[in-house]
Coordinates of C-alpha atoms in Angstrom, one line a residue:
M1 CA -10.8 -17.0 -33.9
T2 CA -11.0 -17.7 -30.2
N3 CA -11.9 -14.9 -27.9
H4 CA -9.8 -14.3 -24.8
I5 CA -12.4 -14.0 -21.8
L6 CA -11.9 -11.5 -19.4
L7 CA -13.9 -11.3 -16.3
L8 CA -13.9 -8.1 -14.2
L9 CA -14.2 -8.5 -10.5
S10 CA -13.8 -4.9 -9.0
Q11 CA -15.8 -2.4 -7.0
D12 CA -15.2 -0.2 -10.2
N13 CA -16.6 -2.6 -12.6
S14 CA -18.5 -0.1 -14.7
Q15 CA -15.8 2.1 -15.1
Y16 CA -13.3 -1.0 -16.1
E17 CA -15.9 -2.3 -18.6
Y18 CA -16.1 1.2 -20.2
L19 CA -12.3 2.2 -20.1
I20 CA -11.2 -1.4 -21.7
G21 CA -14.1 -1.4 -24.1
Q22 CA -12.4 2.0 -25.5
Q23 CA -9.1 0.6 -26.2
S24 CA -10.7 -1.9 -28.8
L25 CA -8.4 -4.6 -28.0
P26 CA -8.4 -7.7 -30.1
D27 CA -10.1 -10.9 -29.4
L28 CA -11.2 -9.7 -26.1
Q29 CA -14.5 -10.6 -24.6
I30 CA -15.4 -8.8 -21.2
L31 CA -17.6 -10.3 -18.6
R32 CA -18.3 -8.5 -15.3
A33 CA -19.5 -9.7 -12.1
D34 CA -21.1 -7.4 -9.6
D35 CA -22.1 -9.6 -6.8
P36 CA -20.6 -13.0 -5.3
M37 CA -23.1 -15.3 -6.9
D38 CA -22.7 -13.6 -10.1
A39 CA -18.7 -14.0 -9.9
R40 CA -19.1 -17.6 -9.0
E41 CA -21.1 -18.5 -11.9
K42 CA -19.0 -16.6 -14.4
A43 CA -15.4 -17.8 -13.0
G44 CA -15.6 -21.1 -15.2
Q45 CA -15.8 -19.0 -18.2
A46 CA -12.7 -16.7 -17.3
E47 CA -9.2 -17.0 -18.8
I48 CA -8.4 -13.6 -17.6
I49 CA -9.5 -11.8 -14.3
L50 CA -8.8 -8.1 -13.5
G51 CA -10.1 -7.1 -10.1
D52 CA -9.5 -6.6 -6.3
P53 CA -7.3 -9.4 -4.9
P54 CA -9.6 -10.1 -1.8
E55 CA -12.6 -10.7 -4.2
I56 CA -10.7 -12.8 -6.6
A57 CA -9.5 -15.1 -3.8
K58 CA -13.0 -15.8 -3.0
I59 CA -13.8 -17.5 -6.4
I60 CA -10.2 -18.4 -7.9
D61 CA -10.9 -22.2 -7.2
D62 CA -14.0 -21.8 -9.5
A63 CA -11.9 -20.8 -12.3
P64 CA -10.3 -23.6 -14.0
A65 CA -9.5 -21.9 -17.2
L66 CA -7.6 -19.1 -15.6
K67 CA -4.4 -18.1 -16.9
W68 CA -3.7 -14.8 -16.1
V69 CA -5.0 -12.5 -13.1
Q70 CA -4.3 -8.5 -13.5
S71 CA -4.7 -7.4 -9.7
S72 CA -6.1 -3.8 -9.5
H73 CA -4.0 -3.3 -6.4
A74 CA -0.3 -3.1 -5.6
G75 CA -0.8 -5.6 -2.7
V76 CA -1.8 -9.1 -3.8
D77 CA -1.2 -10.9 -0.4
A78 CA -5.2 -12.2 -0.5
L79 CA -3.7 -14.2 -3.3
L80 CA -0.5 -15.7 -1.7
Q81 CA -2.1 -17.5 1.3
P82 CA -0.7 -21.1 1.9
K83 CA -2.2 -24.0 -0.4
M84 CA -3.7 -21.3 -2.6
R85 CA -3.2 -22.1 -6.6
Q86 CA -0.2 -21.0 -8.2
D87 CA -0.7 -22.3 -11.8
Y88 CA -1.5 -19.0 -13.4
Q89 CA 0.4 -15.7 -13.9
L90 CA -0.2 -13.1 -11.4
T91 CA 0.4 -9.4 -12.1
N92 CA 0.0 -6.3 -9.9
V93 CA 0.0 -2.5 -10.5
R94 CA 3.1 -0.5 -9.8
H95 CA 4.8 3.1 -10.7
I96 CA 1.4 4.6 -10.2
F97 CA 1.0 5.0 -6.1
G98 CA 4.4 6.9 -5.2
P99 CA 2.7 10.5 -5.9
P100 CA -0.8 9.8 -4.0
M101 CA 1.5 7.8 -1.1
S102 CA 3.8 11.1 -0.9
E103 CA 0.7 13.4 -0.8
Y104 CA -0.8 11.3 2.0
V105 CA 2.4 11.1 4.3
F106 CA 3.3 14.8 3.8
A107 CA -0.4 15.9 4.5
Q108 CA -0.2 14.1 7.8
L109 CA 3.3 15.0 8.7
L110 CA 2.7 18.7 8.1
G111 CA -0.4 18.6 9.7
L112 CA 1.0 17.2 13.0
N113 CA 4.2 19.3 12.8
R114 CA 2.1 22.5 12.3
H115 CA -0.9 21.4 14.9
L116 CA -3.6 22.1 12.3
S117 CA -6.1 19.8 14.1
L118 CA -5.3 22.0 17.4
Y119 CA -5.9 25.1 15.5
R120 CA -9.1 24.0 13.9
E121 CA -10.3 23.2 17.4
Q122 CA -9.2 26.5 18.8
Q123 CA -11.3 28.2 15.7
R124 CA -14.2 26.4 17.0
K125 CA -13.6 27.6 20.6
K126 CA -13.0 31.1 19.1
R127 CA -9.4 30.7 21.0
W128 CA -6.2 32.6 20.1
H129 CA -3.2 30.3 21.3
P130 CA 0.0 30.3 19.1
I131 CA 1.9 26.7 19.9
L132 CA 5.4 26.3 18.8
Y133 CA 6.0 24.1 15.9
S134 CA 9.2 22.2 14.7
H135 CA 10.6 22.0 11.2
L136 CA 10.8 19.0 9.0
H137 CA 14.3 20.4 7.8
G138 CA 17.1 18.5 9.2
K139 CA 15.0 15.7 10.4
T140 CA 15.7 12.0 9.5
M141 CA 13.1 10.0 7.8
L142 CA 13.5 6.0 7.4
L143 CA 11.7 4.3 4.6
L144 CA 11.1 0.8 5.1
G145 CA 11.0 -0.5 1.6
T146 CA 12.8 1.5 -1.2
G147 CA 11.0 0.4 -4.2
T148 CA 9.0 2.9 -6.4
I149 CA 6.7 4.3 -3.3
G150 CA 9.5 4.4 -1.1
Q151 CA 11.6 6.4 -3.7
H152 CA 9.0 9.1 -4.4
V153 CA 8.4 9.5 -0.8
A154 CA 12.1 10.1 -0.1
A155 CA 12.6 12.5 -3.0
T156 CA 9.5 14.5 -1.6
A157 CA 11.4 14.6 1.9
K158 CA 14.4 15.6 0.0
H159 CA 12.2 18.9 -1.0
F160 CA 11.7 19.7 2.8
G161 CA 15.5 19.2 3.8
M162 CA 15.1 15.9 5.3
K163 CA 17.7 13.1 5.5
T164 CA 16.4 10.1 4.1
L165 CA 17.6 6.4 5.0
G166 CA 16.2 3.1 3.7
I167 CA 16.0 -0.4 4.6
N168 CA 15.9 -3.3 1.9
Q169 CA 16.9 -6.8 2.0
S170 CA 20.1 -6.3 -0.3
G171 CA 21.2 -2.8 1.3
R172 CA 21.6 -1.7 -2.4
H173 CA 22.0 2.0 -2.8
S174 CA 19.7 4.4 -4.6
D175 CA 20.1 7.9 -5.4
R176 CA 16.9 9.1 -3.8
F177 CA 18.4 8.3 -0.3
D178 CA 21.5 9.2 1.5
R179 CA 22.2 5.7 2.8
I180 CA 20.5 2.5 2.6
Y181 CA 20.9 -0.3 4.9
N182 CA 19.9 -4.2 4.6
T183 CA 17.0 -5.5 7.1
E184 CA 19.6 -6.9 9.5
A185 CA 20.6 -3.4 10.2
L186 CA 17.1 -2.3 11.3
D187 CA 17.6 -2.0 15.0
K188 CA 20.6 -0.2 14.8
V189 CA 19.0 2.2 12.4
L190 CA 15.5 3.2 14.3
P191 CA 17.3 4.9 17.3
Q192 CA 18.6 7.7 14.8
V193 CA 15.3 8.6 13.0
D194 CA 12.5 10.8 13.5
V195 CA 10.1 9.6 11.0
I196 CA 9.4 5.8 10.0
I197 CA 7.3 4.9 7.0
N198 CA 6.5 1.2 6.1
T199 CA 6.0 0.7 2.4
L200 CA 6.5 -3.1 2.7
P201 CA 4.5 -5.7 0.8
A202 CA 3.1 -8.5 3.2
T203 CA 5.7 -11.6 2.8
P204 CA 6.8 -14.0 5.7
K205 CA 9.9 -11.7 6.0
T206 CA 8.0 -8.7 6.7
Y207 CA 5.7 -10.0 9.1
H208 CA 5.8 -8.3 12.2
M209 CA 9.1 -6.7 11.5
L210 CA 8.3 -3.9 13.9
G211 CA 7.5 -5.8 17.0
E212 CA 7.9 -4.7 20.9
K213 CA 11.5 -4.5 20.5
Q214 CA 11.9 -2.5 17.7
L215 CA 8.9 0.1 18.7
R216 CA 10.6 0.7 21.8
L217 CA 14.0 1.2 20.2
C218 CA 12.4 4.1 18.4
K219 CA 12.6 7.6 19.8
P220 CA 10.2 8.4 22.2
N221 CA 8.9 11.5 19.7
A222 CA 9.3 9.3 16.6
I223 CA 6.3 9.6 14.2
L224 CA 5.6 6.0 12.8
F225 CA 3.4 5.8 9.4
N226 CA 1.9 2.5 8.1
V227 CA 1.0 2.6 4.4
G228 CA 2.3 -0.6 3.2
R229 CA 0.6 -3.8 4.8
G230 CA -0.5 -4.2 8.5
S231 CA 1.0 -7.3 9.0
T232 CA 4.4 -5.7 9.3
I233 CA 3.8 -4.1 12.6
D234 CA 2.8 -6.1 15.6
T235 CA -0.6 -4.3 16.3
Q236 CA -0.7 -5.6 20.2
A237 CA 2.8 -4.3 20.8
L238 CA 2.1 -0.9 19.0
I239 CA -0.9 -0.7 21.7
E240 CA 1.3 -1.5 24.5
V241 CA 4.1 0.9 23.6
M242 CA 1.8 3.7 22.9
N243 CA -0.3 3.5 26.0
D244 CA 3.1 3.6 27.8
G245 CA 3.8 7.2 25.9
H246 CA 6.4 5.8 23.8
L247 CA 6.3 7.5 20.1
G248 CA 5.0 10.7 19.5
A249 CA 2.3 9.5 17.0
A250 CA 1.3 6.8 14.6
I251 CA -0.5 7.2 11.4
L252 CA -2.0 3.9 10.3
D253 CA -3.7 3.3 7.0
V254 CA -3.4 -0.5 7.0
F255 CA -4.2 -3.0 9.7
E256 CA -3.6 -7.0 10.5
Q257 CA -7.6 -7.1 10.1
E258 CA -9.6 -4.8 7.9
P259 CA -11.9 -3.3 8.2
L260 CA -10.6 -2.5 11.7
P261 CA -13.1 -4.0 14.2
S262 CA -14.9 -1.2 16.4
Q263 CA -13.9 -2.8 19.3
S264 CA -10.1 -2.2 18.4
P265 CA -8.0 -0.2 21.2
L266 CA -6.4 1.3 18.5
W267 CA -9.6 3.8 18.2
S268 CA -9.0 5.2 21.5
I269 CA -5.4 6.0 21.9
P270 CA -5.1 9.8 21.5
N271 CA -1.7 10.4 19.5
L272 CA -2.8 7.8 16.7
I273 CA -4.4 8.6 13.5
I274 CA -6.6 6.3 11.6
T275 CA -7.6 6.3 8.0
P276 CA -9.4 3.6 6.0
H277 CA -6.7 2.2 3.6
I278 CA -7.1 5.2 1.5
S279 CA -3.7 6.6 1.1
A280 CA -3.3 5.5 -2.6
Y281 CA -6.4 4.7 -4.5
S282 CA -6.3 2.5 -7.7
F283 CA -7.8 4.7 -10.3
P284 CA -9.3 2.8 -13.0
E285 CA -7.7 5.0 -15.7
E286 CA -4.2 4.0 -14.6
V287 CA -4.8 0.4 -13.9
T288 CA -6.2 0.3 -17.4
T289 CA -3.3 1.7 -19.3
I290 CA -1.3 -1.2 -17.2
F291 CA -3.8 -4.0 -18.3
T292 CA -4.1 -2.9 -21.9
R293 CA -0.1 -2.9 -22.1
N294 CA -0.2 -6.5 -20.4
Y295 CA -2.9 -7.7 -22.7
L296 CA -1.0 -6.9 -25.7
H297 CA 2.1 -8.9 -24.1
Y298 CA -0.4 -11.7 -23.2
I299 CA -1.5 -12.3 -26.7
N300 CA 1.8 -12.0 -28.4
D301 CA 3.5 -14.5 -25.8
T302 CA 5.9 -11.8 -24.5
P303 CA 6.7 -11.3 -20.8
L304 CA 3.9 -9.3 -18.8
D305 CA 4.9 -6.2 -16.8
Y306 CA 5.0 -6.4 -13.1
Q307 CA 4.8 -10.1 -12.6
I308 CA 4.6 -11.5 -9.0
D309 CA 6.9 -14.1 -7.7
F310 CA 4.9 -16.6 -5.7
H311 CA 7.6 -17.7 -3.9
R312 CA 9.0 -14.3 -2.9
G313 CA 5.6 -12.9 -2.5
Y314 CA 6.3 -9.6 -4.6

């Protein structure tokens, strides 16, 4: 019987090799590549690749037998660049990032509203100085993207008594939101909200969706999060708008260029918080569960879960 050869191409190769091995999946042979040279040498044998999209993109043209890629990330834009091959099935991971994204958003939001970093600094200086805070209750949150991540964040916002608005392409309603608008209504909605959270994928339609015009339409004290993709926000426009004192704060976990270059002006903006793309990690245990289910679909010629449409980009 012919084995299906899986190439692991992730920073978590050791864990994936162990976890997938524990599943006793039929007719599966596992290879792993721990450096770029090893990846290129083994790519030619791979029928299936599980790994991180940026690393897969480097060797995908060296994998002529490739039939299926299981991304370990939700975002697969590294594999959707112009003129890249599309002659294989591409799947991503979903329904595991809502809780950690919500934790990240509300950790930051509560920290800002309750001035936690300022109190930490006061403690260092042995200073006692109460600062007036504001409630989340009654504020309005706008989610750009109403998929599983946006829905989970919106549900958490409801626990804090926030009003939740959403933006998606269709404007179709979801129970987690008070109201959903289509993307054409973005400019009308932005002036109404206190917190904006981008969870959108990188596609031609989302590129620089938040440009200078949109950023200046926001309330002067609005708080902006980007936990989706860096390309949704025009970085230069954001720098100019924040240097003008518009926007209360920005919390950025994703950037147009990663790692963020040390010379980027973003590092020096006082009311901007930078984290290194850590808002939701792809834990191998959770990804392995998705891969295992999809592998059984694959060998039984049934549709794979979470397939990416190359044309739409998600």
